[in-house]
Amino acid sequence: MAERDEALFEYLRGAVVYGVIRNLMYPAHVHKGYEVLCMLEGELTVYTPMRTLRARPGHIVFIAENVIHGYVAQRGSRTLMLAYTPKGSEPFVPVLDGRRHALLHLRPQDQSPMTHELWNALLHLPRAQQNLLGVAGYVHFLLTDIAQFAETQPPLAPPAFGPFERALLVIGNEVPGEDAIGSIAESVGLSKYYFSRLFGQRMGMSYNTYTALMRVNAARRMMVQTRLSMEQIVERCGFGSQRSFNRQFIRLTGMTPRQYRKENQPTGVFDYECPALRPLLEARAGMRDPGAPEAAAAPAASAHRTGAAT
């Protein structure tokens, strides 16, 4: 069974990431592939260089390829996410690309009745059908509705994509290890030391913390969606040792890997809560004052209607 789970995960990882996420949190990142999210509970802030929006239950957010974006959801929120590499989706590419409609926000009134039915079907999809063949058809129907909505919206002017953004693209697609910072900097024409300093200034955290979070989140998905052993997960997520993995996991999530798996695998929902980084990410998303204490409540959502946000 473990061998089959491993093969399935490796097969799907490059095509479809599908699942319900509690407390979706992710710093600014960029990668290939589309992301489609449907809010189930709570509120999600999506921030990009072009626009910030707030998604509430029933709202759909679409993010095109190569768009820098970050997520911060309220505690207790749930989001159904599809991350989809658009192979076989060529008819949609002329509309749904980073040069025309990089970020779309569909409220319930912007969606067809079929879309509501599709999300409900995806939400209740049996575990046995949560794979490429089981999900790809739904994705294409959703992209049809999203593309039709996109054609009614004014195009967004794409932001500049310089050396730092190109480095983020490498990191987002490869999730390199801690010792790869030098090669990443060199690949975009920057020195290691300048890139390291620039990374901290632009992201608010070190390169090592950033990539550790990406690997920890990959591990959290594997813990919920597969039956791989902890040793296999550690190896696939690029940690040098079980001890290093445990230390980073506890630092970022506040619990041990085994505690996390015990609580989340039975539900099939992976929790992306990150107490260590929540204050920073909330500040980056404009959800709270950077100097406010951890216990301070986030301001009311109605006070943050940025851009085209509701």
PDB file of C-alpha atoms in Angstrom:
ATOM      1  CA  MET A   1       0.000   0.000   0.000  1.00  0.00           C
ATOM      2  CA  ALA A   2       2.830   2.424   0.868  1.00  0.00           C
ATOM      3  CA  GLU A   3       4.471   1.773  -2.504  1.00  0.00           C
ATOM      4  CA  ARG A   4       1.220   2.515  -4.336  1.00  0.00           C
ATOM      5  CA  ASP A   5       0.660   5.697  -2.317  1.00  0.00           C
ATOM      6  CA  GLU A   6       4.193   6.830  -3.078  1.00  0.00           C
ATOM      7  CA  ALA A   7       3.791   6.235  -6.809  1.00  0.00           C
ATOM      8  CA  LEU A   8       0.431   8.025  -6.847  1.00  0.00           C
ATOM      9  CA  PHE A   9       1.786  11.037  -5.003  1.00  0.00           C
ATOM     10  CA  GLU A  10       4.792  11.337  -7.315  1.00  0.00           C
ATOM     11  CA  TYR A  11       2.546  10.993 -10.368  1.00  0.00           C
ATOM     12  CA  LEU A  12       0.082  13.627  -9.236  1.00  0.00           C
ATOM     13  CA  ARG A  13       2.489  16.119  -7.713  1.00  0.00           C
ATOM     14  CA  GLY A  14       3.341  17.700 -11.060  1.00  0.00           C
ATOM     15  CA  ALA A  15      -0.237  17.765 -12.337  1.00  0.00           C
ATOM     16  CA  VAL A  16      -2.800  18.249  -9.559  1.00  0.00           C
ATOM     17  CA  VAL A  17      -2.646  19.208  -5.911  1.00  0.00           C
ATOM     18  CA  TYR A  18      -6.123  18.813  -4.499  1.00  0.00           C
ATOM     19  CA  GLY A  19      -7.415  19.088  -0.980  1.00  0.00           C
ATOM     20  CA  VAL A  20      -9.069  21.031   1.804  1.00  0.00           C
ATOM     21  CA  ILE A  21      -6.660  23.249   3.730  1.00  0.00           C
ATOM     22  CA  ARG A  22      -7.331  24.622   7.167  1.00  0.00           C
ATOM     23  CA  ASN A  23      -5.662  27.959   7.972  1.00  0.00           C
ATOM     24  CA  LEU A  24      -4.083  28.460   4.542  1.00  0.00           C
ATOM     25  CA  MET A  25      -0.869  30.429   5.044  1.00  0.00           C
ATOM     26  CA  TYR A  26       1.965  30.864   2.576  1.00  0.00           C
ATOM     27  CA  PRO A  27       4.445  33.716   2.093  1.00  0.00           C
ATOM     28  CA  ALA A  28       4.821  35.396  -1.291  1.00  0.00           C
ATOM     29  CA  HIS A  29       5.891  32.822  -3.875  1.00  0.00           C
ATOM     30  CA  VAL A  30       5.668  32.118  -7.593  1.00  0.00           C
ATOM     31  CA  HIS A  31       5.561  28.941  -9.667  1.00  0.00           C
ATOM     32  CA  LYS A  32       4.226  27.405 -12.833  1.00  0.00           C
ATOM     33  CA  GLY A  33       0.654  26.166 -12.942  1.00  0.00           C
ATOM     34  CA  TYR A  34      -2.779  27.537 -12.112  1.00  0.00           C
ATOM     35  CA  GLU A  35      -4.248  27.748  -8.638  1.00  0.00           C
ATOM     36  CA  VAL A  36      -7.995  27.762  -8.067  1.00  0.00           C
ATOM     37  CA  LEU A  37      -9.380  28.206  -4.568  1.00  0.00           C
ATOM     38  CA  CYS A  38     -12.900  28.062  -3.194  1.00  0.00           C
ATOM     39  CA  MET A  39     -13.467  29.474   0.278  1.00  0.00           C
ATOM     40  CA  LEU A  40     -15.544  27.205   2.491  1.00  0.00           C
ATOM     41  CA  GLU A  41     -15.290  28.917   5.874  1.00  0.00           C
ATOM     42  CA  GLY A  42     -13.693  32.101   7.172  1.00  0.00           C
ATOM     43  CA  GLU A  43     -11.829  34.707   5.157  1.00  0.00           C
ATOM     44  CA  LEU A  44      -8.691  34.492   3.045  1.00  0.00           C
ATOM     45  CA  THR A  45      -6.450  37.410   2.116  1.00  0.00           C
ATOM     46  CA  VAL A  46      -4.626  36.986  -1.205  1.00  0.00           C
ATOM     47  CA  TYR A  47      -1.901  39.525  -1.859  1.00  0.00           C
ATOM     48  CA  THR A  48       0.077  40.136  -5.055  1.00  0.00           C
ATOM     49  CA  PRO A  49       2.136  43.076  -6.387  1.00  0.00           C
ATOM     50  CA  MET A  50      -0.893  44.039  -8.479  1.00  0.00           C
ATOM     51  CA  ARG A  51      -3.825  43.651  -6.144  1.00  0.00           C
ATOM     52  CA  THR A  52      -4.998  42.489  -2.714  1.00  0.00           C
ATOM     53  CA  LEU A  53      -8.353  40.831  -2.210  1.00  0.00           C
ATOM     54  CA  ARG A  54     -10.426  39.181   0.504  1.00  0.00           C
ATOM     55  CA  ALA A  55     -12.225  35.956  -0.315  1.00  0.00           C
ATOM     56  CA  ARG A  56     -15.180  34.843   1.787  1.00  0.00           C
ATOM     57  CA  PRO A  57     -17.289  31.646   1.777  1.00  0.00           C
ATOM     58  CA  GLY A  58     -18.456  30.790  -1.722  1.00  0.00           C
ATOM     59  CA  HIS A  59     -15.875  33.013  -3.407  1.00  0.00           C
ATOM     60  CA  ILE A  60     -13.466  31.624  -6.005  1.00  0.00           C
ATOM     61  CA  VAL A  61      -9.945  32.934  -6.569  1.00  0.00           C
ATOM     62  CA  PHE A  62      -7.964  32.122  -9.709  1.00  0.00           C
ATOM     63  CA  ILE A  63      -4.200  32.761  -9.970  1.00  0.00           C
ATOM     64  CA  ALA A  64      -2.386  32.330 -13.278  1.00  0.00           C
ATOM     65  CA  GLU A  65       1.103  30.995 -13.915  1.00  0.00           C
ATOM     66  CA  ASN A  66       4.183  32.956 -12.840  1.00  0.00           C
ATOM     67  CA  VAL A  67       2.272  35.373 -10.589  1.00  0.00           C
ATOM     68  CA  ILE A  68       3.816  36.299  -7.243  1.00  0.00           C
ATOM     69  CA  HIS A  69       1.196  35.725  -4.558  1.00  0.00           C
ATOM     70  CA  GLY A  70       0.829  34.994  -0.869  1.00  0.00           C
ATOM     71  CA  TYR A  71      -1.994  33.740   1.357  1.00  0.00           C
ATOM     72  CA  VAL A  72      -3.083  34.439   4.910  1.00  0.00           C
ATOM     73  CA  ALA A  73      -6.366  32.966   6.122  1.00  0.00           C
ATOM     74  CA  GLN A  74      -8.145  33.670   9.363  1.00  0.00           C
ATOM     75  CA  ARG A  75      -7.726  31.050  12.062  1.00  0.00           C
ATOM     76  CA  GLY A  76     -10.314  28.317  11.701  1.00  0.00           C
ATOM     77  CA  SER A  77     -10.845  28.925   7.972  1.00  0.00           C
ATOM     78  CA  ARG A  78     -11.149  26.157   5.375  1.00  0.00           C
ATOM     79  CA  THR A  79     -10.203  26.423   1.700  1.00  0.00           C
ATOM     80  CA  LEU A  80     -10.626  23.902  -1.101  1.00  0.00           C
ATOM     81  CA  MET A  81      -7.557  24.238  -3.335  1.00  0.00           C
ATOM     82  CA  LEU A  82      -6.718  22.986  -6.815  1.00  0.00           C
ATOM     83  CA  ALA A  83      -3.176  23.580  -8.017  1.00  0.00           C
ATOM     84  CA  TYR A  84      -3.115  22.487 -11.626  1.00  0.00           C
ATOM     85  CA  THR A  85      -0.408  22.366 -14.284  1.00  0.00           C
ATOM     86  CA  PRO A  86      -2.273  23.359 -17.446  1.00  0.00           C
ATOM     87  CA  LYS A  87      -1.170  20.497 -19.671  1.00  0.00           C
ATOM     88  CA  GLY A  88      -4.032  19.796 -22.028  1.00  0.00           C
ATOM     89  CA  SER A  89      -5.593  23.164 -21.203  1.00  0.00           C
ATOM     90  CA  GLU A  90      -4.248  25.015 -24.221  1.00  0.00           C
ATOM     91  CA  PRO A  91      -7.660  26.479 -25.206  1.00  0.00           C
ATOM     92  CA  PHE A  92      -7.704  28.431 -21.937  1.00  0.00           C
ATOM     93  CA  VAL A  93      -4.141  29.733 -22.048  1.00  0.00           C
ATOM     94  CA  PRO A  94      -4.764  32.794 -24.290  1.00  0.00           C
ATOM     95  CA  VAL A  95      -7.215  34.116 -21.700  1.00  0.00           C
ATOM     96  CA  LEU A  96      -5.883  32.733 -18.430  1.00  0.00           C
ATOM     97  CA  ASP A  97      -2.260  33.787 -18.509  1.00  0.00           C
ATOM     98  CA  GLY A  98      -0.136  36.199 -16.511  1.00  0.00           C
ATOM     99  CA  ARG A  99      -0.229  38.869 -19.228  1.00  0.00           C
ATOM    100  CA  ARG A 100      -4.001  39.354 -19.263  1.00  0.00           C
ATOM    101  CA  HIS A 101      -5.814  38.050 -16.206  1.00  0.00           C
ATOM    102  CA  ALA A 102      -3.265  37.114 -13.590  1.00  0.00           C
ATOM    103  CA  LEU A 103      -5.672  37.257 -10.654  1.00  0.00           C
ATOM    104  CA  LEU A 104      -9.440  36.815 -10.724  1.00  0.00           C
ATOM    105  CA  HIS A 105     -11.977  37.032  -7.915  1.00  0.00           C
ATOM    106  CA  LEU A 106     -15.361  35.412  -8.601  1.00  0.00           C
ATOM    107  CA  ARG A 107     -18.111  36.061  -6.095  1.00  0.00           C
ATOM    108  CA  PRO A 108     -21.137  33.721  -6.006  1.00  0.00           C
ATOM    109  CA  GLN A 109     -23.090  35.962  -8.396  1.00  0.00           C
ATOM    110  CA  ASP A 110     -20.226  35.686 -10.933  1.00  0.00           C
ATOM    111  CA  GLN A 111     -20.441  31.894 -11.037  1.00  0.00           C
ATOM    112  CA  SER A 112     -22.731  29.657 -13.046  1.00  0.00           C
ATOM    113  CA  PRO A 113     -24.991  27.078 -11.338  1.00  0.00           C
ATOM    114  CA  MET A 114     -22.735  24.386 -12.795  1.00  0.00           C
ATOM    115  CA  THR A 115     -19.739  25.832 -10.952  1.00  0.00           C
ATOM    116  CA  HIS A 116     -21.564  25.600  -7.622  1.00  0.00           C
ATOM    117  CA  GLU A 117     -22.349  21.961  -8.361  1.00  0.00           C
ATOM    118  CA  LEU A 118     -18.744  21.255  -9.389  1.00  0.00           C
ATOM    119  CA  TRP A 119     -17.327  22.645  -6.152  1.00  0.00           C
ATOM    120  CA  ASN A 120     -19.817  20.649  -4.123  1.00  0.00           C
ATOM    121  CA  ALA A 121     -18.876  17.489  -6.036  1.00  0.00           C
ATOM    122  CA  LEU A 122     -15.152  18.148  -5.527  1.00  0.00           C
ATOM    123  CA  LEU A 123     -15.680  18.769  -1.837  1.00  0.00           C
ATOM    124  CA  HIS A 124     -17.327  15.358  -1.436  1.00  0.00           C
ATOM    125  CA  LEU A 125     -15.131  13.435  -3.867  1.00  0.00           C
ATOM    126  CA  PRO A 126     -14.300   9.974  -2.454  1.00  0.00           C
ATOM    127  CA  ARG A 127     -10.665   9.420  -1.514  1.00  0.00           C
ATOM    128  CA  ALA A 128     -10.300   6.814  -4.277  1.00  0.00           C
ATOM    129  CA  GLN A 129     -11.163   9.454  -6.910  1.00  0.00           C
ATOM    130  CA  GLN A 130      -8.898  12.214  -5.577  1.00  0.00           C
ATOM    131  CA  ASN A 131      -6.348  11.734  -8.333  1.00  0.00           C
ATOM    132  CA  LEU A 132      -5.477  13.085 -11.763  1.00  0.00           C
ATOM    133  CA  LEU A 133      -8.250  11.244 -13.605  1.00  0.00           C
ATOM    134  CA  GLY A 134     -10.803  11.992 -10.928  1.00  0.00           C
ATOM    135  CA  VAL A 135     -10.061  15.713 -10.691  1.00  0.00           C
ATOM    136  CA  ALA A 136      -8.887  16.836 -14.155  1.00  0.00           C
ATOM    137  CA  GLY A 137     -12.372  16.781 -15.682  1.00  0.00           C
ATOM    138  CA  TYR A 138     -13.743  19.003 -12.935  1.00  0.00           C
ATOM    139  CA  VAL A 139     -10.829  21.394 -13.425  1.00  0.00           C
ATOM    140  CA  HIS A 140     -11.604  21.860 -17.112  1.00  0.00           C
ATOM    141  CA  PHE A 141     -15.235  22.671 -16.405  1.00  0.00           C
ATOM    142  CA  LEU A 142     -14.132  25.199 -13.788  1.00  0.00           C
ATOM    143  CA  LEU A 143     -11.616  26.776 -16.173  1.00  0.00           C
ATOM    144  CA  THR A 144     -14.397  27.212 -18.737  1.00  0.00           C
ATOM    145  CA  ASP A 145     -16.464  29.239 -16.274  1.00  0.00           C
ATOM    146  CA  ILE A 146     -13.431  31.184 -15.074  1.00  0.00           C
ATOM    147  CA  ALA A 147     -12.326  31.981 -18.644  1.00  0.00           C
ATOM    148  CA  GLN A 148     -15.779  33.289 -19.516  1.00  0.00           C
ATOM    149  CA  PHE A 149     -15.667  35.559 -16.470  1.00  0.00           C
ATOM    150  CA  ALA A 150     -12.123  36.681 -17.335  1.00  0.00           C
ATOM    151  CA  GLU A 151     -13.193  37.939 -20.739  1.00  0.00           C
ATOM    152  CA  THR A 152     -15.524  40.438 -19.050  1.00  0.00           C
ATOM    153  CA  GLN A 153     -12.744  41.876 -16.871  1.00  0.00           C
ATOM    154  CA  PRO A 154     -10.150  44.545 -17.760  1.00  0.00           C
ATOM    155  CA  PRO A 155      -6.634  43.124 -18.104  1.00  0.00           C
ATOM    156  CA  LEU A 156      -4.150  43.762 -15.307  1.00  0.00           C
ATOM    157  CA  ALA A 157      -0.809  45.330 -16.166  1.00  0.00           C
ATOM    158  CA  PRO A 158       1.890  42.795 -15.230  1.00  0.00           C
ATOM    159  CA  PRO A 159       4.506  43.943 -12.697  1.00  0.00           C
ATOM    160  CA  ALA A 160       8.206  43.978 -13.496  1.00  0.00           C
ATOM    161  CA  PHE A 161       9.845  40.549 -13.303  1.00  0.00           C
ATOM    162  CA  GLY A 162      13.464  41.139 -12.331  1.00  0.00           C
ATOM    163  CA  PRO A 163      16.299  38.977 -10.954  1.00  0.00           C
ATOM    164  CA  PHE A 164      14.703  38.576  -7.526  1.00  0.00           C
ATOM    165  CA  GLU A 165      11.384  37.453  -8.999  1.00  0.00           C
ATOM    166  CA  ARG A 166      13.183  34.996 -11.285  1.00  0.00           C
ATOM    167  CA  ALA A 167      14.932  33.578  -8.219  1.00  0.00           C
ATOM    168  CA  LEU A 168      11.563  33.126  -6.498  1.00  0.00           C
ATOM    169  CA  LEU A 169      10.360  31.216  -9.554  1.00  0.00           C
ATOM    170  CA  VAL A 170      13.289  28.815  -9.259  1.00  0.00           C
ATOM    171  CA  ILE A 171      12.628  28.325  -5.553  1.00  0.00           C
ATOM    172  CA  GLY A 172       8.889  27.844  -6.069  1.00  0.00           C
ATOM    173  CA  ASN A 173       9.302  25.181  -8.721  1.00  0.00           C
ATOM    174  CA  GLU A 174      12.223  23.279  -7.223  1.00  0.00           C
ATOM    175  CA  VAL A 175      12.022  23.878  -3.429  1.00  0.00           C
ATOM    176  CA  PRO A 176      15.832  23.744  -3.153  1.00  0.00           C
ATOM    177  CA  GLY A 177      17.757  23.026   0.013  1.00  0.00           C
ATOM    178  CA  GLU A 178      19.506  25.437   2.353  1.00  0.00           C
ATOM    179  CA  ASP A 179      22.861  25.101   0.582  1.00  0.00           C
ATOM    180  CA  ALA A 180      21.395  26.060  -2.820  1.00  0.00           C
ATOM    181  CA  ILE A 181      21.209  29.795  -2.159  1.00  0.00           C
ATOM    182  CA  GLY A 182      24.530  30.438  -3.898  1.00  0.00           C
ATOM    183  CA  SER A 183      23.560  28.640  -7.102  1.00  0.00           C
ATOM    184  CA  ILE A 184      20.141  30.354  -7.172  1.00  0.00           C
ATOM    185  CA  ALA A 185      21.726  33.783  -6.801  1.00  0.00           C
ATOM    186  CA  GLU A 186      24.271  33.012  -9.493  1.00  0.00           C
ATOM    187  CA  SER A 187      21.579  31.788 -11.909  1.00  0.00           C
ATOM    188  CA  VAL A 188      19.917  35.230 -11.855  1.00  0.00           C
ATOM    189  CA  GLY A 189      23.119  37.264 -11.862  1.00  0.00           C
ATOM    190  CA  LEU A 190      23.307  38.206  -8.183  1.00  0.00           C
ATOM    191  CA  SER A 191      25.965  37.504  -5.573  1.00  0.00           C
ATOM    192  CA  LYS A 192      25.075  35.130  -2.774  1.00  0.00           C
ATOM    193  CA  TYR A 193      25.527  37.790  -0.096  1.00  0.00           C
ATOM    194  CA  TYR A 194      23.516  40.451  -1.905  1.00  0.00           C
ATOM    195  CA  PHE A 195      20.713  37.988  -2.667  1.00  0.00           C
ATOM    196  CA  SER A 196      20.634  36.802   0.957  1.00  0.00           C
ATOM    197  CA  ARG A 197      20.322  40.402   2.214  1.00  0.00           C
ATOM    198  CA  LEU A 198      17.763  41.286  -0.455  1.00  0.00           C
ATOM    199  CA  PHE A 199      15.732  38.189   0.374  1.00  0.00           C
ATOM    200  CA  GLY A 200      15.442  39.191   4.022  1.00  0.00           C
ATOM    201  CA  GLN A 201      14.432  42.733   3.091  1.00  0.00           C
ATOM    202  CA  ARG A 202      11.817  41.696   0.551  1.00  0.00           C
ATOM    203  CA  MET A 203      10.357  38.677   2.365  1.00  0.00           C
ATOM    204  CA  GLY A 204      10.773  39.618   6.019  1.00  0.00           C
ATOM    205  CA  MET A 205      12.421  36.279   6.783  1.00  0.00           C
ATOM    206  CA  SER A 206      15.622  34.471   5.940  1.00  0.00           C
ATOM    207  CA  TYR A 207      16.020  32.241   2.898  1.00  0.00           C
ATOM    208  CA  ASN A 208      16.492  29.230   5.198  1.00  0.00           C
ATOM    209  CA  THR A 209      13.237  29.893   7.074  1.00  0.00           C
ATOM    210  CA  TYR A 210      11.369  30.423   3.806  1.00  0.00           C
ATOM    211  CA  THR A 211      12.526  27.182   2.185  1.00  0.00           C
ATOM    212  CA  ALA A 212      12.060  25.284   5.461  1.00  0.00           C
ATOM    213  CA  LEU A 213       8.398  26.345   5.481  1.00  0.00           C
ATOM    214  CA  MET A 214       7.962  25.183   1.885  1.00  0.00           C
ATOM    215  CA  ARG A 215       9.425  21.781   2.722  1.00  0.00           C
ATOM    216  CA  VAL A 216       7.395  21.510   5.938  1.00  0.00           C
ATOM    217  CA  ASN A 217       4.198  22.264   4.006  1.00  0.00           C
ATOM    218  CA  ALA A 218       5.097  19.607   1.430  1.00  0.00           C
ATOM    219  CA  ALA A 219       5.589  17.190   4.313  1.00  0.00           C
ATOM    220  CA  ARG A 220       2.225  18.127   5.790  1.00  0.00           C
ATOM    221  CA  ARG A 221       0.506  17.258   2.507  1.00  0.00           C
ATOM    222  CA  MET A 222       2.291  13.896   2.362  1.00  0.00           C
ATOM    223  CA  MET A 223       1.363  13.087   5.944  1.00  0.00           C
ATOM    224  CA  VAL A 224      -2.318  13.574   5.157  1.00  0.00           C
ATOM    225  CA  GLN A 225      -2.542  12.291   1.577  1.00  0.00           C
ATOM    226  CA  THR A 226      -0.209   9.284   1.688  1.00  0.00           C
ATOM    227  CA  ARG A 227       0.817   6.463   3.970  1.00  0.00           C
ATOM    228  CA  LEU A 228       4.526   7.031   3.446  1.00  0.00           C
ATOM    229  CA  SER A 229       6.661   6.490   6.507  1.00  0.00           C
ATOM    230  CA  MET A 230       8.081   9.533   8.282  1.00  0.00           C
ATOM    231  CA  GLU A 231      11.543   8.522   7.094  1.00  0.00           C
ATOM    232  CA  GLN A 232      10.391   8.500   3.457  1.00  0.00           C
ATOM    233  CA  ILE A 233       8.725  11.897   3.871  1.00  0.00           C
ATOM    234  CA  VAL A 234      11.872  13.399   5.399  1.00  0.00           C
ATOM    235  CA  GLU A 235      13.921  12.202   2.445  1.00  0.00           C
ATOM    236  CA  ARG A 236      11.464  13.418  -0.214  1.00  0.00           C
ATOM    237  CA  CYS A 237      11.140  16.839   1.354  1.00  0.00           C
ATOM    238  CA  GLY A 238      14.890  17.452   1.293  1.00  0.00           C
ATOM    239  CA  PHE A 239      15.709  17.471   4.990  1.00  0.00           C
ATOM    240  CA  GLY A 240      19.176  16.272   5.889  1.00  0.00           C
ATOM    241  CA  SER A 241      18.036  14.212   8.857  1.00  0.00           C
ATOM    242  CA  GLN A 242      15.036  13.263  10.968  1.00  0.00           C
ATOM    243  CA  ARG A 243      16.394  15.477  13.720  1.00  0.00           C
ATOM    244  CA  SER A 244      16.577  18.515  11.429  1.00  0.00           C
ATOM    245  CA  PHE A 245      13.077  17.816  10.145  1.00  0.00           C
ATOM    246  CA  ASN A 246      11.628  17.492  13.655  1.00  0.00           C
ATOM    247  CA  ARG A 247      13.304  20.705  14.789  1.00  0.00           C
ATOM    248  CA  GLN A 248      12.013  22.757  11.849  1.00  0.00           C
ATOM    249  CA  PHE A 249       8.552  21.195  11.993  1.00  0.00           C
ATOM    250  CA  ILE A 250       8.115  21.987  15.683  1.00  0.00           C
ATOM    251  CA  ARG A 251       9.511  25.506  15.241  1.00  0.00           C
ATOM    252  CA  LEU A 252       7.101  26.356  12.445  1.00  0.00           C
ATOM    253  CA  THR A 253       3.955  24.445  13.413  1.00  0.00           C
ATOM    254  CA  GLY A 254       4.146  24.203  17.194  1.00  0.00           C
ATOM    255  CA  MET A 255       3.684  20.418  17.250  1.00  0.00           C
ATOM    256  CA  THR A 256       5.643  17.277  16.445  1.00  0.00           C
ATOM    257  CA  PRO A 257       5.246  15.571  13.059  1.00  0.00           C
ATOM    258  CA  ARG A 258       3.612  12.541  14.630  1.00  0.00           C
ATOM    259  CA  GLN A 259       1.114  14.705  16.523  1.00  0.00           C
ATOM    260  CA  TYR A 260       0.250  16.483  13.287  1.00  0.00           C
ATOM    261  CA  ARG A 261      -0.311  13.260  11.384  1.00  0.00           C
ATOM    262  CA  LYS A 262      -2.420  11.745  14.143  1.00  0.00           C
ATOM    263  CA  GLU A 263      -4.725  14.775  14.225  1.00  0.00           C
ATOM    264  CA  ASN A 264      -5.050  15.502  10.501  1.00  0.00           C
ATOM    265  CA  GLN A 265      -4.743  12.287   8.496  1.00  0.00           C
ATOM    266  CA  PRO A 266      -8.089  10.854   9.667  1.00  0.00           C
ATOM    267  CA  THR A 267      -9.898  14.009   8.507  1.00  0.00           C
ATOM    268  CA  GLY A 268      -8.119  14.299   5.154  1.00  0.00           C
ATOM    269  CA  VAL A 269      -7.645  18.025   5.814  1.00  0.00           C
ATOM    270  CA  PHE A 270      -4.137  19.423   6.049  1.00  0.00           C
ATOM    271  CA  ASP A 271      -3.620  22.326   8.413  1.00  0.00           C
ATOM    272  CA  TYR A 272      -1.220  25.065   7.285  1.00  0.00           C
ATOM    273  CA  GLU A 273      -1.287  27.031  10.543  1.00  0.00           C
ATOM    274  CA  CYS A 274       2.151  28.483  11.303  1.00  0.00           C
ATOM    275  CA  PRO A 275       2.172  30.295  14.666  1.00  0.00           C
ATOM    276  CA  ALA A 276       5.831  31.261  14.276  1.00  0.00           C
ATOM    277  CA  LEU A 277       5.168  33.247  11.092  1.00  0.00           C
ATOM    278  CA  ARG A 278       1.518  34.300  11.389  1.00  0.00           C
ATOM    279  CA  PRO A 279       2.231  37.825  12.769  1.00  0.00           C
ATOM    280  CA  LEU A 280       4.703  38.512   9.958  1.00  0.00           C
ATOM    281  CA  LEU A 281       2.435  37.185   7.211  1.00  0.00           C
ATOM    282  CA  GLU A 282      -0.595  39.033   8.546  1.00  0.00           C
ATOM    283  CA  ALA A 283       1.394  42.246   8.531  1.00  0.00           C
ATOM    284  CA  ARG A 284       2.566  41.580   4.956  1.00  0.00           C
ATOM    285  CA  ALA A 285      -1.034  41.015   3.882  1.00  0.00           C
ATOM    286  CA  GLY A 286      -2.204  44.215   5.579  1.00  0.00           C
ATOM    287  CA  MET A 287      -4.290  42.322   8.111  1.00  0.00           C
ATOM    288  CA  ARG A 288      -2.736  43.878  11.220  1.00  0.00           C
ATOM    289  CA  ASP A 289      -0.188  46.405  12.357  1.00  0.00           C
ATOM    290  CA  PRO A 290       3.426  45.068  12.156  1.00  0.00           C
ATOM    291  CA  GLY A 291       4.112  46.278  15.695  1.00  0.00           C
ATOM    292  CA  ALA A 292       0.964  44.825  17.251  1.00  0.00           C
ATOM    293  CA  PRO A 293       1.380  42.023  19.838  1.00  0.00           C
ATOM    294  CA  GLU A 294       0.576  38.438  18.898  1.00  0.00           C
ATOM    295  CA  ALA A 295      -2.700  38.463  20.851  1.00  0.00           C
ATOM    296  CA  ALA A 296      -4.076  41.536  19.093  1.00  0.00           C
ATOM    297  CA  ALA A 297      -7.187  40.899  17.038  1.00  0.00           C
ATOM    298  CA  ALA A 298      -7.063  41.474  13.307  1.00  0.00           C
ATOM    299  CA  PRO A 299      -8.953  44.580  12.150  1.00  0.00           C
ATOM    300  CA  ALA A 300     -12.409  44.142  10.694  1.00  0.00           C
ATOM    301  CA  ALA A 301     -12.347  42.916   7.126  1.00  0.00           C
ATOM    302  CA  SER A 302     -14.555  45.791   5.986  1.00  0.00           C
ATOM    303  CA  ALA A 303     -11.741  48.215   6.815  1.00  0.00           C
ATOM    304  CA  HIS A 304      -9.429  46.583   4.284  1.00  0.00           C
ATOM    305  CA  ARG A 305     -11.205  46.827   0.966  1.00  0.00           C
ATOM    306  CA  THR A 306      -8.096  47.169  -1.155  1.00  0.00           C
ATOM    307  CA  GLY A 307      -8.267  47.308  -4.908  1.00  0.00           C
ATOM    308  CA  ALA A 308     -11.239  45.250  -6.080  1.00  0.00           C
ATOM    309  CA  ALA A 309     -11.668  43.402  -2.803  1.00  0.00           C
ATOM    310  CA  THR A 310     -15.130  43.042  -1.360  1.00  0.00           C
TER     311      THR A 310
END
